[in-house]
XYZ file of C-alpha atoms in Angstrom:
599
model
C 84.882 2.365 80.540
C 86.064 5.543 82.208
C 84.812 8.896 80.996
C 86.994 11.889 80.281
C 85.958 14.710 82.584
C 87.225 17.903 84.115
C 89.638 17.386 86.963
C 89.452 20.406 89.254
C 90.486 18.952 92.594
C 93.156 21.639 92.911
C 91.040 24.531 91.620
C 89.694 27.119 94.033
C 86.360 27.837 92.332
C 84.734 24.456 92.923
C 81.256 26.001 93.096
C 81.530 27.223 89.499
C 82.672 23.798 88.286
C 79.863 22.079 90.210
C 77.335 24.468 88.669
C 78.625 23.756 85.160
C 78.488 20.018 85.752
C 74.908 20.326 87.035
C 73.888 22.364 83.978
C 75.499 19.751 81.736
C 73.558 17.013 83.543
C 70.312 18.954 83.118
C 70.908 19.180 79.387
C 71.726 15.470 79.276
C 68.527 14.488 81.114
C 66.307 16.779 79.004
C 67.403 14.952 75.874
C 67.288 11.393 77.256
C 64.341 10.179 75.189
C 65.496 11.917 72.012
C 69.013 10.536 72.479
C 67.685 6.989 72.878
C 65.827 7.362 69.590
C 68.931 8.761 67.899
C 70.962 5.781 69.091
C 68.338 3.444 67.637
C 68.387 5.370 64.356
C 72.164 5.226 64.183
C 72.044 1.458 64.602
C 70.061 1.163 61.370
C 71.026 4.336 59.477
C 74.176 6.300 58.826
C 74.838 9.726 60.395
C 74.067 11.451 57.087
C 70.509 10.127 57.301
C 70.050 10.997 60.962
C 71.578 14.500 61.013
C 69.705 17.716 60.227
C 69.811 18.491 56.489
C 71.709 21.783 56.706
C 74.251 20.255 59.095
C 74.725 17.224 56.842
C 75.286 19.411 53.778
C 77.966 21.445 55.533
C 79.575 18.313 57.004
C 79.973 16.797 53.547
C 81.470 20.043 52.257
C 84.283 19.825 54.833
C 85.604 16.542 53.397
C 88.501 16.718 50.967
C 87.387 15.100 47.675
C 90.742 13.278 47.558
C 89.898 11.495 50.795
C 87.935 8.632 49.272
C 87.532 6.792 52.574
C 86.028 9.683 54.545
C 82.364 9.118 53.711
C 82.644 5.382 54.372
C 84.354 6.129 57.668
C 81.557 8.406 58.827
C 78.891 5.810 58.030
C 81.047 3.171 59.763
C 81.720 1.011 56.691
C 85.482 1.439 56.918
C 87.898 2.587 59.627
C 90.937 2.949 57.384
C 92.848 6.239 57.404
C 95.684 7.515 55.234
C 98.943 7.500 57.206
C 99.007 11.293 56.835
C 96.168 11.360 59.397
C 98.737 10.829 62.161
C 101.012 13.518 60.768
C 98.074 15.939 60.658
C 97.270 15.028 64.260
C 100.792 15.853 65.404
C 100.563 19.211 63.666
C 97.171 19.907 65.304
C 98.554 19.000 68.737
C 101.497 21.408 68.584
C 99.543 24.613 69.477
C 98.031 22.893 72.543
C 99.581 23.679 75.923
C 99.269 23.051 79.615
C 98.089 26.038 81.651
C 99.660 26.342 85.073
C 97.267 28.423 87.156
C 99.091 30.486 89.780
C 98.230 33.119 92.340
C 99.973 36.459 92.850
C 102.794 34.983 94.940
C 103.520 32.129 92.548
C 101.687 29.260 94.235
C 100.330 26.665 91.776
C 96.552 26.412 92.186
C 95.880 23.873 89.476
C 96.197 22.970 85.801
C 94.174 23.277 82.667
C 94.607 22.976 78.929
C 94.499 25.665 76.252
C 95.373 26.110 72.587
C 96.440 28.889 70.268
C 93.760 30.031 67.825
C 95.811 32.813 66.230
C 99.486 33.860 66.332
C 98.851 35.636 69.637
C 95.527 34.460 71.144
C 94.847 31.397 73.281
C 91.480 29.753 74.047
C 90.675 27.951 77.292
C 87.828 27.707 79.816
C 86.503 30.564 81.898
C 86.805 28.371 84.973
C 90.528 27.899 84.205
C 91.266 31.625 83.722
C 88.301 33.423 85.252
C 89.591 36.977 85.082
C 92.525 39.119 83.992
C 94.246 38.789 87.350
C 94.231 34.978 87.140
C 95.706 35.164 83.639
C 98.356 37.709 84.635
C 100.047 35.340 87.098
C 99.581 32.056 85.202
C 101.741 30.364 82.542
C 101.146 28.716 79.166
C 103.521 25.757 78.913
C 104.097 24.469 75.375
C 105.921 21.286 74.372
C 105.147 19.669 77.744
C 105.080 16.101 76.448
C 107.044 12.841 76.330
C 109.372 11.886 73.500
C 109.803 8.399 71.967
C 111.937 7.384 74.947
C 109.228 8.529 77.388
C 111.397 11.381 78.562
C 110.004 14.874 79.020
C 110.793 17.283 76.239
C 111.971 20.775 77.132
C 108.827 22.807 77.749
C 108.557 26.500 76.890
C 106.846 28.857 79.311
C 104.961 31.924 78.049
C 103.301 34.678 80.028
C 99.760 35.787 79.304
C 99.108 39.428 78.353
C 95.505 40.061 79.502
C 96.089 43.816 79.524
C 96.380 43.621 75.729
C 93.428 41.311 75.072
C 91.065 39.445 77.386
C 87.522 38.260 76.685
C 85.607 35.771 78.799
C 82.073 34.455 79.305
C 80.886 32.223 82.116
C 77.795 30.856 80.349
C 79.814 29.557 77.399
C 82.739 28.873 79.765
C 85.470 30.268 77.549
C 88.345 32.714 77.898
C 90.235 34.207 74.958
C 93.472 35.840 76.059
C 96.634 37.280 74.493
C 99.988 35.541 75.020
C 103.449 37.126 74.993
C 105.151 36.580 71.651
C 108.491 35.460 73.170
C 109.128 33.135 76.121
C 111.618 33.803 78.905
C 114.118 31.562 77.119
C 113.760 33.411 73.817
C 111.463 30.940 72.006
C 108.946 32.548 69.669
C 105.265 31.722 70.095
C 104.951 31.437 66.313
C 107.048 28.231 66.486
C 103.935 26.394 67.715
C 101.482 27.507 65.047
C 97.771 27.840 65.783
C 94.451 26.105 65.153
C 92.179 28.099 62.801
C 88.552 28.171 63.939
C 85.510 27.971 61.643
C 82.304 29.813 62.620
C 79.981 27.549 60.606
C 77.895 24.915 62.325
C 77.812 21.320 61.102
C 81.452 20.279 61.545
C 80.362 16.974 63.101
C 77.278 14.765 63.245
C 75.744 12.625 65.969
C 77.322 9.190 65.867
C 80.656 10.460 64.539
C 83.868 10.020 66.502
C 86.063 12.825 67.775
C 89.574 13.079 69.203
C 90.634 15.092 72.240
C 94.158 16.419 72.808
C 94.692 17.291 76.456
C 96.948 17.554 79.481
C 95.178 15.025 81.745
C 95.389 16.100 85.368
C 98.222 18.423 84.373
C 100.328 15.539 83.048
C 102.253 15.585 79.759
C 100.214 15.966 76.596
C 97.995 12.986 75.710
C 95.299 12.140 73.210
C 92.030 10.234 73.278
C 91.911 9.283 69.611
C 88.608 8.591 67.882
C 87.102 6.450 70.673
C 84.850 9.368 71.515
C 81.395 9.121 69.980
C 79.134 12.194 69.741
C 75.884 11.361 71.500
C 74.017 14.675 71.366
C 74.290 18.150 69.839
C 72.676 21.198 71.458
C 72.515 24.829 70.358
C 75.691 25.721 72.280
C 77.014 22.396 73.522
C 77.933 18.920 72.334
C 77.966 15.679 74.340
C 80.312 12.771 73.673
C 81.549 9.608 75.346
C 85.082 8.188 75.496
C 87.253 5.279 76.646
C 90.153 7.110 78.250
C 91.519 8.533 81.449
C 90.720 11.798 83.189
C 91.084 14.846 81.014
C 91.633 18.551 81.419
C 89.525 21.629 81.164
C 90.134 23.602 77.971
C 91.024 20.679 75.697
C 90.449 20.893 71.957
C 87.855 18.474 70.550
C 88.592 17.541 66.905
C 86.672 15.880 64.089
C 88.434 13.503 61.684
C 89.637 16.429 59.569
C 91.395 17.802 62.664
C 89.070 20.798 62.789
C 88.242 22.057 66.275
C 84.540 21.472 66.855
C 84.315 22.132 70.594
C 86.079 23.350 73.728
C 85.944 20.602 76.363
C 84.762 21.871 79.738
C 82.654 19.535 81.886
C 81.762 15.983 82.709
C 78.179 14.800 83.155
C 77.976 12.963 86.461
C 75.807 9.879 86.769
C 72.770 10.993 88.834
C 72.590 7.481 90.316
C 76.305 7.339 91.142
C 77.966 10.790 91.412
C 81.400 9.157 91.540
C 81.090 8.140 87.873
C 80.458 10.053 84.664
C 77.986 9.190 81.890
C 79.068 11.736 79.282
C 81.278 14.720 78.578
C 80.342 18.184 77.404
C 82.111 20.666 75.166
C 81.116 24.167 74.086
C 80.558 24.392 70.341
C 83.195 26.517 68.627
C 80.488 28.053 66.423
C 78.743 29.433 69.540
C 81.966 30.852 70.982
C 82.778 32.579 67.710
C 79.235 33.919 67.455
C 79.672 35.518 70.870
C 82.984 37.065 69.809
C 81.406 38.453 66.625
C 78.542 39.974 68.582
C 80.935 41.782 70.926
C 83.377 42.917 68.259
C 81.945 46.439 68.337
C 82.723 46.729 72.061
C 86.466 46.325 71.445
C 89.024 49.041 70.934
C 90.895 49.351 67.658
C 93.978 47.778 69.254
C 91.953 44.847 70.575
C 90.322 44.312 67.185
C 93.753 43.878 65.626
C 94.199 40.746 67.735
C 91.244 39.197 65.920
C 92.668 39.750 62.416
C 93.903 36.173 61.990
C 91.121 34.592 64.032
C 88.339 36.346 62.146
C 89.298 36.011 58.487
C 86.130 35.290 56.521
C 83.818 36.251 59.368
C 80.969 38.750 59.078
C 80.823 41.330 61.837
C 77.787 43.356 62.762
C 78.850 46.669 64.278
C 76.421 48.342 66.667
C 77.829 51.700 65.567
C 75.848 51.738 62.352
C 75.755 54.220 59.545
C 73.267 57.059 59.688
C 69.804 56.150 58.442
C 69.042 57.955 55.187
C 65.481 59.320 54.988
C 63.796 60.357 51.713
C 60.489 62.180 51.179
C 58.629 60.489 48.316
C 55.768 63.009 48.139
C 52.049 62.252 47.858
C 52.175 61.657 44.113
C 54.142 58.467 44.713
C 51.058 56.753 46.195
C 48.541 57.683 43.491
C 47.006 54.641 41.841
C 48.449 52.167 44.373
C 45.784 49.555 45.102
C 47.522 47.552 47.821
C 46.623 44.031 48.873
C 44.135 42.150 46.697
C 41.817 39.883 48.785
C 40.863 37.880 45.636
C 44.467 37.309 44.582
C 44.236 33.534 45.126
C 41.054 33.339 43.068
C 37.509 34.605 43.472
C 36.518 31.336 45.151
C 39.325 31.757 47.714
C 38.805 35.338 48.835
C 40.975 36.233 51.855
C 39.704 39.503 53.385
C 41.458 41.769 55.872
C 41.055 40.608 59.484
C 38.719 42.517 61.761
C 40.010 44.095 64.957
C 38.616 43.843 68.468
C 36.525 46.979 69.250
C 39.144 48.553 71.542
C 41.834 48.006 68.909
C 39.589 49.418 66.215
C 39.581 52.703 68.140
C 43.392 52.663 68.141
C 43.830 52.506 64.344
C 45.892 55.387 62.973
C 43.558 56.642 60.236
C 44.836 58.097 56.997
C 44.251 61.789 56.449
C 41.431 60.833 54.070
C 39.743 58.779 56.827
C 40.522 55.262 55.522
C 42.158 52.510 57.609
C 44.525 50.711 55.261
C 47.809 52.061 53.958
C 47.981 50.596 50.440
C 51.354 49.957 48.821
C 52.405 47.899 45.810
C 51.039 44.380 46.379
C 50.661 44.863 50.142
C 48.739 46.835 52.775
C 49.313 47.881 56.402
C 47.064 48.874 59.320
C 48.806 51.013 61.972
C 48.352 51.441 65.738
C 48.274 54.998 67.100
C 49.374 54.098 70.625
C 52.198 51.740 69.643
C 53.296 53.637 66.476
C 53.744 50.248 64.811
C 51.646 48.085 62.497
C 48.829 45.974 63.873
C 49.395 43.766 60.860
C 50.621 43.669 57.276
C 49.342 41.527 54.412
C 51.026 40.834 51.071
C 50.295 39.049 47.776
C 53.160 36.856 46.503
C 53.394 35.599 42.927
C 56.190 33.029 42.823
C 56.171 32.831 39.011
C 56.930 36.539 38.594
C 59.386 37.267 41.410
C 62.307 39.539 40.496
C 65.540 39.851 42.471
C 66.434 43.517 43.003
C 69.077 45.220 45.135
C 68.196 46.638 48.535
C 67.225 50.282 48.795
C 69.417 52.521 50.960
C 66.805 55.105 51.973
C 63.819 54.865 54.293
C 60.573 56.826 54.071
C 57.902 58.277 56.315
C 54.417 57.857 54.850
C 52.868 61.336 54.423
C 49.345 59.880 54.325
C 49.292 59.509 58.136
C 50.655 61.763 60.857
C 54.386 61.274 61.385
C 53.839 61.034 65.151
C 52.299 57.591 64.557
C 55.476 56.276 62.889
C 58.699 55.174 64.627
C 61.540 56.854 62.766
C 65.353 56.646 62.772
C 65.675 57.903 66.351
C 64.534 54.477 67.617
C 67.149 52.477 65.683
C 70.335 54.523 65.953
C 73.423 53.133 67.758
C 71.872 49.956 69.192
C 71.271 46.346 68.139
C 67.735 47.061 66.903
C 67.092 46.381 63.231
C 64.362 47.997 61.183
C 62.763 44.590 60.766
C 60.649 44.396 57.604
C 57.200 43.067 58.425
C 56.374 42.611 54.746
C 59.564 40.903 53.658
C 61.369 43.011 51.062
C 61.363 40.281 48.399
C 57.749 39.133 48.782
C 55.920 41.887 46.809
C 58.781 42.407 44.344
C 57.223 40.782 41.291
C 55.750 41.770 37.949
C 56.030 45.070 36.144
C 55.815 47.098 39.350
C 58.606 45.205 41.130
C 60.873 48.249 41.496
C 58.090 50.315 43.056
C 57.234 47.468 45.447
C 60.875 47.175 46.459
C 60.997 50.849 47.438
C 57.595 50.641 49.163
C 58.875 48.031 51.622
C 61.318 50.637 52.973
C 58.654 52.653 54.771
C 58.905 53.093 58.535
C 55.304 51.887 58.668
C 56.548 48.503 57.407
C 59.209 47.976 60.049
C 59.126 46.896 63.640
C 62.057 46.960 66.093
C 63.677 43.544 66.060
C 66.948 42.597 67.710
C 69.547 42.140 64.969
C 69.996 38.404 65.650
C 66.249 37.791 65.563
C 65.781 39.725 62.342
C 68.876 38.476 60.526
C 68.546 34.810 61.390
C 65.390 33.487 63.030
C 62.605 35.199 61.122
C 64.537 35.145 57.855
C 64.878 31.354 58.023
C 61.105 31.007 57.951
C 60.637 33.741 55.359
C 63.280 32.162 53.118
C 61.441 28.859 53.283
C 58.065 30.365 52.369
C 59.524 32.459 49.540
C 61.648 29.562 48.247
C 58.586 27.370 47.841
C 56.581 30.144 46.232
C 59.384 30.799 43.746
C 60.379 27.196 42.992
C 56.849 25.880 42.579
C 55.359 28.994 40.944
C 52.933 29.332 43.849
C 50.793 32.306 44.698
C 50.293 33.063 48.340
C 49.085 35.530 50.920
C 51.106 36.229 54.051
C 49.953 38.155 57.115
C 52.619 39.353 59.575
C 52.668 41.437 62.716
C 53.857 41.934 66.285
C 52.065 40.870 69.450
C 51.359 43.874 71.640
C 51.500 43.203 75.386
C 50.956 45.714 78.158
C 54.205 44.683 79.845
C 56.418 45.022 76.739
C 59.700 46.756 77.566
C 59.811 50.509 76.939
C 62.884 51.727 75.069
C 63.322 55.302 73.859
C 59.644 55.906 74.478
C 58.510 52.893 72.421
C 57.203 49.585 73.742
C 59.284 46.901 72.003
C 57.262 43.815 70.984
C 58.757 40.574 72.257
C 56.848 38.254 69.927
C 55.953 38.198 66.246
C 53.492 36.099 64.282
C 53.001 35.119 60.673
C 50.125 33.440 58.802
C 50.740 31.908 55.363
C 47.810 31.150 53.039
C 48.250 28.991 49.920
C 45.979 26.933 47.675
C 46.857 23.240 47.674
C 46.001 21.440 44.466
C 42.892 19.344 44.899
C 42.325 20.290 48.549
C 41.682 24.039 48.649
C 43.179 26.484 51.143
C 45.955 25.619 53.560
C 46.498 28.177 56.328
C 49.439 27.870 58.707
C 50.407 30.101 61.613
C 53.823 30.710 63.182
C 55.070 32.384 66.332
C 58.582 33.493 67.255
C 59.942 35.378 70.223
C 62.843 37.755 70.780
C 62.065 38.166 74.484
C 65.397 36.799 75.678
C 67.205 39.064 73.201
C 65.751 42.420 74.273
C 66.091 42.280 78.057
C 69.334 44.210 77.697
C 69.515 45.928 74.334
C 73.187 46.755 74.623
C 74.545 43.315 75.471
C 71.765 40.858 74.640
C 72.614 37.327 73.583
C 70.390 34.299 73.416
C 68.560 31.631 71.486
C 64.964 31.329 70.464
C 62.537 28.870 68.946
C 59.974 28.882 66.170
C 56.531 27.400 66.725
C 53.797 26.428 64.320
C 50.676 27.409 66.211
C 46.921 27.234 65.576
C 45.392 30.315 63.947
C 43.039 30.654 66.908
C 46.056 31.131 69.174
C 47.314 34.031 67.047
C 43.810 35.515 67.135
C 43.741 35.279 70.930
C 47.166 36.912 71.251
C 46.545 39.757 68.801
C 42.846 40.611 69.027
C 42.539 40.042 65.261
C 39.761 37.924 63.770
C 40.712 36.026 60.592
C 37.248 34.613 60.067
C 37.026 31.529 57.859
C 40.812 31.062 57.672
C 40.885 29.204 60.985
C 38.795 26.451 59.403
C 41.631 25.629 56.971
C 44.329 25.260 59.630
C 45.845 21.712 59.558
C 46.637 21.939 63.285
C 43.505 23.844 64.218
C 42.437 21.092 66.605
C 45.809 20.864 68.316
C 45.288 20.705 72.070
C 48.704 22.090 72.970
C 48.651 25.739 74.017
C 52.219 26.174 72.750
C 52.182 24.591 69.315
C 54.741 22.527 67.426
C 58.437 23.347 67.683
C 59.928 23.895 64.213
C 63.566 22.750 64.185
C 63.677 22.114 60.431
C 61.154 23.034 57.793
C 60.274 19.374 57.396
C 58.483 19.834 60.737
C 55.929 22.222 59.186
C 52.474 20.728 58.689
C 50.742 22.157 55.609
């Protein structure tokens, strides 16, 4: 068996290719044990049983209901295809081209592969077209293939137009570049069509087979069809094996529906025999598109027009946000508000406020009447003077009475404490920082006072600066899970949430931005009393550069005592009801899916 890998013997930047191959090998080795278990699972189960639930659900949704053999094919019960599969493959191969990499005086430096993803944009590897200058002198050669008589068809050469659109990233090893609409011979680029890209994850499962259309070593177009099994899926990358000859950088990796799932870019060398390869690596299309979405706001209006076809159905988050509307509610709004109820779960399960370490106690921003807790509808908050953010929040949730209401548009300072202890709109304007709700907006919105609770969550006291990708994805995944179970099973619960204050937290606009956040969920399990679980998530790799941050993060279920040590809060008896309270690990349990949570 020979493994498809990147042939760069003619490329100048060999150091970059070597680095990418080493990174691919590192990822391969890190997953060795997990991959061995997955292989064993796939020998006894089908990919739908082995894959992550959300990925499996999306994968099934991609299958045409008229394709009755598709499910059986994925679980390896049947390898039959409709004859139209070959026709669809020919159509998918048409937008794929050879890239002839040239220097400024026309010398050929090497070859790669690329493919059109819109009527005017082409996708390839960063190490094929590293910069605008490389693209300016290189050619996209379409129709470079053999006909039925094994004679070369007439290829069509197109110039790149990097001055009109060029986006590249070395970490994800991709380049997206504009192509001239007409070739030197008068052929229109539109004659070759394009491959639409889908931003959703889950377009393939471990154990499934993929096909790769390529220009191997710069030769006429070829295909490695279906003899390429996916062996591992990472956050940004996918590994697969194949029985074929050398391939080319920038090839399109397809699933059986001829959807592009990855951009091929590197081979994984055998650490015991560097002359052979043990796997291949592609960059997940979902990760590339996520990067493009995140940098959409950095583009000019003319550049954005190039993404019109590519981005249909996408959701962009623009860093140039609308002005934050601020409303003064007046002191009368807060009259009669009792806040968090410690006996909400029952008098026998009283859950009091945590106590603060003596030095933190001195840092509490007291209300003008001298009390410590800011009481809102169904939740309460204790604020820090020095950090101008909450030490913690705590909320009562009644799953049987939850009401879905629309988001408020206005935010509020709380007049019961000095405004200087509250971070207002000046912190969040024109950057990727979200006003991250600490008490989730939906949690206290239940019962007759739901509307008041909904508005109460839009206080600056209830938000903490969170990078938009942390707030909109990571934390919400966990909050959705907790709320879903409360709502579906009519549960009542208590949830504590807050940031972790560290002395070395980054200072931005005069505010130290917390890098980590914690959450403690308290429920009553039938027949076994309280169950208390703690969670920790970090946005540290997202806030190092607030203007251009990009990264991934993990969720951990951690012992309550670890949260206490990190925050200086004492939750008293709650730690005795923690199912992982005796866990020896100082990190905790990684939560990849919510089935990993121990209640």
